[in-house]
Amino acid sequence: MRIVLMGAPGSGKGTQAQSLVSRYGIPHVSTGDILRREQAQGTPLGLRAKQIMEAGGYVDDATMIAMIRNRLTQADAANGFVLDGFPRTIPQAEALSKLLAEIGAPLDVVLLFEVNTEQLVKRLSGRRVCELCKKVFNVHTSPPTVPPECVAGRTEHQVVQRADDAEETVRARLRKYEEATRKPVSGFYSYTGLIRTVDAEGAIDVVTQRMFDTLAAGSGGAQPEAPAKKRAPQRRATKPKAKAKTRARARKVAPKPAAKRAKKSPSKRRVVARKPKRAVVRKARPKRARRGK
Ligand code: AMP
């Protein structure tokens, strides 16, 4: 299975990706995770990405496309993948289609996770991560557990908020997602017929069930380009057909009423009357010329 997960930050794509990984035995490819690893290793890309990520912006398309090309051509992705966080722009979506066409491995489905914006703000700005055991909590829905289970010898978690989970950054990320990703990229995949929407509000296992129901309900289908090619001629064909019908109808129906109108219409009468006048003038000119000589 080759699956793209689309959804706002905090919509639970990463969590649901784990269920897909278990069921299909395919790798979870998260561009956010790759960038965070680069940051942790202090690579030039990581350092550049850090500032962009903290401001809620997007890393440039060329960098992201090269990253995905490199990752999806690795051996473990040969039988499929769950792509999370990519594509985020139309150039990325187009590059992915091109890459998959090159390797003869079309996408099966794009799952679009939908969650109300205020719910997302609450989920993300309430998120806390324990620096020691890396467990993720939410101050609203799942605060650090009591009795705490942290690393050996510790009775308390050491929770921190990720820089890009600060409320202002969260709102900026959500705006960016809506404008730069959800509208254009979901439009791109709707056109190809690959997209399936999943209501991602509610408990994790409820959403997981909805996701698998959605996958079972629709086969996903073909490579992005294929349905587009099929549809395009149909659309193009309808207009000429309609025009041809209109013209044919006009040809069949028009003569009688047109003839009737010609007799009654004052404008038609004027046209008929002008012709003989012009003919008379043209004949008269040579006569005058001859007299002049
Ligand atoms: P995520 O963990 O998917 O929410 O990604 C965290 C951040 O990484 C995003 O807010 C972006 O700054 C950056 N990022 C991840 N994937 C992409 C992408 N496909 N294009 C551009 N920036 C990305």
PDB file of N, CA and C in Angstrom, residues 220-270:
ATOM      1  N   GLY A 220      -9.304   3.212  -3.560  1.00  0.00           N
ATOM      2  CA  GLY A 220      -8.221   4.159  -3.788  1.00  0.00           C
ATOM      3  C   GLY A 220      -8.009   4.356  -5.263  1.00  0.00           C
ATOM      4  N   GLY A 221      -7.633   3.298  -5.955  1.00  0.00           N
ATOM      5  CA  GLY A 221      -7.591   3.382  -7.404  1.00  0.00           C
ATOM      6  C   GLY A 221      -6.234   3.602  -7.999  1.00  0.00           C
ATOM      7  N   ALA A 222      -6.224   4.362  -9.069  1.00  0.00           N
ATOM      8  CA  ALA A 222      -5.063   4.391  -9.938  1.00  0.00           C
ATOM      9  C   ALA A 222      -4.109   5.514  -9.617  1.00  0.00           C
ATOM     10  N   GLN A 223      -3.068   5.555 -10.397  1.00  0.00           N
ATOM     11  CA  GLN A 223      -2.042   6.592 -10.335  1.00  0.00           C
ATOM     12  C   GLN A 223      -2.692   7.947 -10.572  1.00  0.00           C
ATOM     13  N   PRO A 224      -2.170   8.991  -9.921  1.00  0.00           N
ATOM     14  CA  PRO A 224      -2.798  10.296 -10.086  1.00  0.00           C
ATOM     15  C   PRO A 224      -3.100  10.681 -11.519  1.00  0.00           C
ATOM     16  N   GLU A 225      -2.149  10.473 -12.434  1.00  0.00           N
ATOM     17  CA  GLU A 225      -2.359  10.958 -13.803  1.00  0.00           C
ATOM     18  C   GLU A 225      -3.477  10.212 -14.527  1.00  0.00           C
ATOM     19  N   ALA A 226      -3.655   8.917 -14.185  1.00  0.00           N
ATOM     20  CA  ALA A 226      -4.572   8.123 -14.994  1.00  0.00           C
ATOM     21  C   ALA A 226      -6.014   8.643 -15.009  1.00  0.00           C
ATOM     22  N   PRO A 227      -6.654   8.876 -13.821  1.00  0.00           N
ATOM     23  CA  PRO A 227      -8.025   9.351 -13.886  1.00  0.00           C
ATOM     24  C   PRO A 227      -8.121  10.711 -14.540  1.00  0.00           C
ATOM     25  N   ALA A 228      -7.076  11.535 -14.346  1.00  0.00           N
ATOM     26  CA  ALA A 228      -7.116  12.866 -14.943  1.00  0.00           C
ATOM     27  C   ALA A 228      -7.196  12.734 -16.466  1.00  0.00           C
ATOM     28  N   LYS A 229      -6.405  11.777 -17.016  1.00  0.00           N
ATOM     29  CA  LYS A 229      -6.417  11.599 -18.462  1.00  0.00           C
ATOM     30  C   LYS A 229      -7.763  11.084 -18.922  1.00  0.00           C
ATOM     31  N   LYS A 230      -8.346  10.167 -18.114  1.00  0.00           N
ATOM     32  CA  LYS A 230      -9.645   9.622 -18.499  1.00  0.00           C
ATOM     33  C   LYS A 230     -10.709  10.707 -18.491  1.00  0.00           C
ATOM     34  N   ARG A 231     -10.649  11.545 -17.431  1.00  0.00           N
ATOM     35  CA  ARG A 231     -11.720  12.529 -17.302  1.00  0.00           C
ATOM     36  C   ARG A 231     -11.630  13.630 -18.328  1.00  0.00           C
ATOM     37  N   ALA A 232     -10.367  14.037 -18.595  1.00  0.00           N
ATOM     38  CA  ALA A 232     -10.223  15.217 -19.435  1.00  0.00           C
ATOM     39  C   ALA A 232     -10.941  15.091 -20.778  1.00  0.00           C
ATOM     40  N   PRO A 233     -10.760  13.965 -21.529  1.00  0.00           N
ATOM     41  CA  PRO A 233     -11.452  13.903 -22.813  1.00  0.00           C
ATOM     42  C   PRO A 233     -12.967  13.960 -22.647  1.00  0.00           C
ATOM     43  N   GLN A 234     -13.492  13.343 -21.530  1.00  0.00           N
ATOM     44  CA  GLN A 234     -14.944  13.390 -21.340  1.00  0.00           C
ATOM     45  C   GLN A 234     -15.407  14.828 -21.229  1.00  0.00           C
ATOM     46  N   ARG A 235     -14.640  15.614 -20.431  1.00  0.00           N
ATOM     47  CA  ARG A 235     -15.053  17.005 -20.254  1.00  0.00           C
ATOM     48  C   ARG A 235     -14.964  17.761 -21.564  1.00  0.00           C
ATOM     49  N   ARG A 236     -13.821  17.493 -22.297  1.00  0.00           N
ATOM     50  CA  ARG A 236     -13.664  18.232 -23.543  1.00  0.00           C
ATOM     51  C   ARG A 236     -14.753  17.826 -24.536  1.00  0.00           C
ATOM     52  N   ALA A 237     -15.140  16.509 -24.450  1.00  0.00           N
ATOM     53  CA  ALA A 237     -16.081  16.022 -25.441  1.00  0.00           C
ATOM     54  C   ALA A 237     -17.479  16.606 -25.235  1.00  0.00           C
ATOM     55  N   THR A 238     -17.839  16.939 -24.014  1.00  0.00           N
ATOM     56  CA  THR A 238     -19.214  17.374 -23.773  1.00  0.00           C
ATOM     57  C   THR A 238     -19.498  18.705 -24.439  1.00  0.00           C
ATOM     58  N   LYS A 239     -18.519  19.619 -24.435  1.00  0.00           N
ATOM     59  CA  LYS A 239     -18.818  20.943 -24.983  1.00  0.00           C
ATOM     60  C   LYS A 239     -19.059  20.888 -26.492  1.00  0.00           C
ATOM     61  N   PRO A 240     -18.100  20.310 -27.276  1.00  0.00           N
ATOM     62  CA  PRO A 240     -18.362  20.242 -28.711  1.00  0.00           C
ATOM     63  C   PRO A 240     -19.661  19.523 -29.022  1.00  0.00           C
ATOM     64  N   LYS A 241     -19.953  18.406 -28.263  1.00  0.00           N
ATOM     65  CA  LYS A 241     -21.189  17.678 -28.527  1.00  0.00           C
ATOM     66  C   LYS A 241     -22.382  18.601 -28.350  1.00  0.00           C
ATOM     67  N   ALA A 242     -22.374  19.311 -27.221  1.00  0.00           N
ATOM     68  CA  ALA A 242     -23.485  20.198 -26.925  1.00  0.00           C
ATOM     69  C   ALA A 242     -23.597  21.253 -28.017  1.00  0.00           C
ATOM     70  N   LYS A 243     -22.441  21.790 -28.421  1.00  0.00           N
ATOM     71  CA  LYS A 243     -22.463  22.815 -29.460  1.00  0.00           C
ATOM     72  C   LYS A 243     -23.000  22.227 -30.757  1.00  0.00           C
ATOM     73  N   ALA A 244     -22.544  20.988 -31.084  1.00  0.00           N
ATOM     74  CA  ALA A 244     -22.982  20.362 -32.321  1.00  0.00           C
ATOM     75  C   ALA A 244     -24.490  20.165 -32.305  1.00  0.00           C
ATOM     76  N   LYS A 245     -25.020  19.720 -31.141  1.00  0.00           N
ATOM     77  CA  LYS A 245     -26.462  19.521 -31.037  1.00  0.00           C
ATOM     78  C   LYS A 245     -27.192  20.831 -31.283  1.00  0.00           C
ATOM     79  N   THR A 246     -26.679  21.880 -30.621  1.00  0.00           N
ATOM     80  CA  THR A 246     -27.338  23.180 -30.754  1.00  0.00           C
ATOM     81  C   THR A 246     -27.329  23.612 -32.214  1.00  0.00           C
ATOM     82  N   ARG A 247     -26.166  23.429 -32.869  1.00  0.00           N
ATOM     83  CA  ARG A 247     -26.080  23.832 -34.274  1.00  0.00           C
ATOM     84  C   ARG A 247     -27.032  23.015 -35.133  1.00  0.00           C
ATOM     85  N   ALA A 248     -27.076  21.671 -34.834  1.00  0.00           N
ATOM     86  CA  ALA A 248     -27.949  20.809 -35.633  1.00  0.00           C
ATOM     87  C   ALA A 248     -29.396  21.223 -35.453  1.00  0.00           C
ATOM     88  N   ARG A 249     -29.754  21.480 -34.171  1.00  0.00           N
ATOM     89  CA  ARG A 249     -31.128  21.910 -33.906  1.00  0.00           C
ATOM     90  C   ARG A 249     -31.409  23.207 -34.641  1.00  0.00           C
ATOM     91  N   ALA A 250     -30.454  24.110 -34.570  1.00  0.00           N
ATOM     92  CA  ALA A 250     -30.644  25.415 -35.196  1.00  0.00           C
ATOM     93  C   ALA A 250     -30.853  25.246 -36.699  1.00  0.00           C
ATOM     94  N   ARG A 251     -30.055  24.314 -37.298  1.00  0.00           N
ATOM     95  CA  ARG A 251     -30.161  24.114 -38.745  1.00  0.00           C
ATOM     96  C   ARG A 251     -31.532  23.581 -39.127  1.00  0.00           C
ATOM     97  N   LYS A 252     -32.028  22.597 -38.274  1.00  0.00           N
ATOM     98  CA  LYS A 252     -33.317  21.981 -38.599  1.00  0.00           C
ATOM     99  C   LYS A 252     -34.463  22.948 -38.372  1.00  0.00           C
ATOM    100  N   VAL A 253     -34.410  23.638 -37.240  1.00  0.00           N
ATOM    101  CA  VAL A 253     -35.571  24.397 -36.789  1.00  0.00           C
ATOM    102  C   VAL A 253     -35.598  25.799 -37.382  1.00  0.00           C
ATOM    103  N   ALA A 254     -34.393  26.359 -37.582  1.00  0.00           N
ATOM    104  CA  ALA A 254     -34.342  27.774 -37.922  1.00  0.00           C
ATOM    105  C   ALA A 254     -35.008  28.175 -39.245  1.00  0.00           C
ATOM    106  N   PRO A 255     -34.892  27.415 -40.355  1.00  0.00           N
ATOM    107  CA  PRO A 255     -35.359  27.951 -41.634  1.00  0.00           C
ATOM    108  C   PRO A 255     -36.781  28.500 -41.630  1.00  0.00           C
ATOM    109  N   LYS A 256     -37.764  27.708 -41.029  1.00  0.00           N
ATOM    110  CA  LYS A 256     -39.140  28.194 -41.128  1.00  0.00           C
ATOM    111  C   LYS A 256     -39.357  29.506 -40.403  1.00  0.00           C
ATOM    112  N   PRO A 257     -39.053  29.537 -39.072  1.00  0.00           N
ATOM    113  CA  PRO A 257     -39.301  30.816 -38.392  1.00  0.00           C
ATOM    114  C   PRO A 257     -38.465  31.935 -38.991  1.00  0.00           C
ATOM    115  N   ALA A 258     -37.256  31.625 -39.454  1.00  0.00           N
ATOM    116  CA  ALA A 258     -36.398  32.662 -40.009  1.00  0.00           C
ATOM    117  C   ALA A 258     -37.045  33.250 -41.255  1.00  0.00           C
ATOM    118  N   ALA A 259     -37.626  32.368 -42.072  1.00  0.00           N
ATOM    119  CA  ALA A 259     -38.267  32.844 -43.293  1.00  0.00           C
ATOM    120  C   ALA A 259     -39.469  33.720 -42.952  1.00  0.00           C
ATOM    121  N   LYS A 260     -40.245  33.217 -41.926  1.00  0.00           N
ATOM    122  CA  LYS A 260     -41.415  33.997 -41.521  1.00  0.00           C
ATOM    123  C   LYS A 260     -40.982  35.361 -41.037  1.00  0.00           C
ATOM    124  N   ARG A 261     -39.896  35.353 -40.199  1.00  0.00           N
ATOM    125  CA  ARG A 261     -39.445  36.622 -39.630  1.00  0.00           C
ATOM    126  C   ARG A 261     -38.960  37.549 -40.734  1.00  0.00           C
ATOM    127  N   ALA A 262     -38.341  36.984 -41.748  1.00  0.00           N
ATOM    128  CA  ALA A 262     -37.805  37.812 -42.835  1.00  0.00           C
ATOM    129  C   ALA A 262     -38.926  38.588 -43.523  1.00  0.00           C
ATOM    130  N   LYS A 263     -40.085  37.909 -43.676  1.00  0.00           N
ATOM    131  CA  LYS A 263     -41.195  38.610 -44.337  1.00  0.00           C
ATOM    132  C   LYS A 263     -41.719  39.739 -43.465  1.00  0.00           C
ATOM    133  N   LYS A 264     -41.829  39.395 -42.101  1.00  0.00           N
ATOM    134  CA  LYS A 264     -42.442  40.370 -41.204  1.00  0.00           C
ATOM    135  C   LYS A 264     -41.467  41.441 -40.755  1.00  0.00           C
ATOM    136  N   SER A 265     -40.174  41.068 -40.589  1.00  0.00           N
ATOM    137  CA  SER A 265     -39.228  41.982 -39.945  1.00  0.00           C
ATOM    138  C   SER A 265     -38.906  43.195 -40.811  1.00  0.00           C
ATOM    139  N   PRO A 266     -38.999  44.377 -40.242  1.00  0.00           N
ATOM    140  CA  PRO A 266     -38.674  45.585 -41.000  1.00  0.00           C
ATOM    141  C   PRO A 266     -37.198  45.603 -41.382  1.00  0.00           C
ATOM    142  N   SER A 267     -36.331  45.040 -40.505  1.00  0.00           N
ATOM    143  CA  SER A 267     -34.912  45.065 -40.827  1.00  0.00           C
ATOM    144  C   SER A 267     -34.625  44.242 -42.074  1.00  0.00           C
ATOM    145  N   LYS A 268     -35.287  43.073 -42.190  1.00  0.00           N
ATOM    146  CA  LYS A 268     -35.086  42.220 -43.365  1.00  0.00           C
ATOM    147  C   LYS A 268     -35.576  42.946 -44.613  1.00  0.00           C
ATOM    148  N   ARG A 269     -36.692  43.634 -44.459  1.00  0.00           N
ATOM    149  CA  ARG A 269     -37.229  44.333 -45.638  1.00  0.00           C
ATOM    150  C   ARG A 269     -36.249  45.390 -46.119  1.00  0.00           C
ATOM    151  N   ARG A 270     -35.579  46.033 -45.156  1.00  0.00           N
ATOM    152  CA  ARG A 270     -34.605  47.071 -45.538  1.00  0.00           C
ATOM    153  C   ARG A 270     -33.455  46.465 -46.339  1.00  0.00           C
TER     154      ARG A 270
END
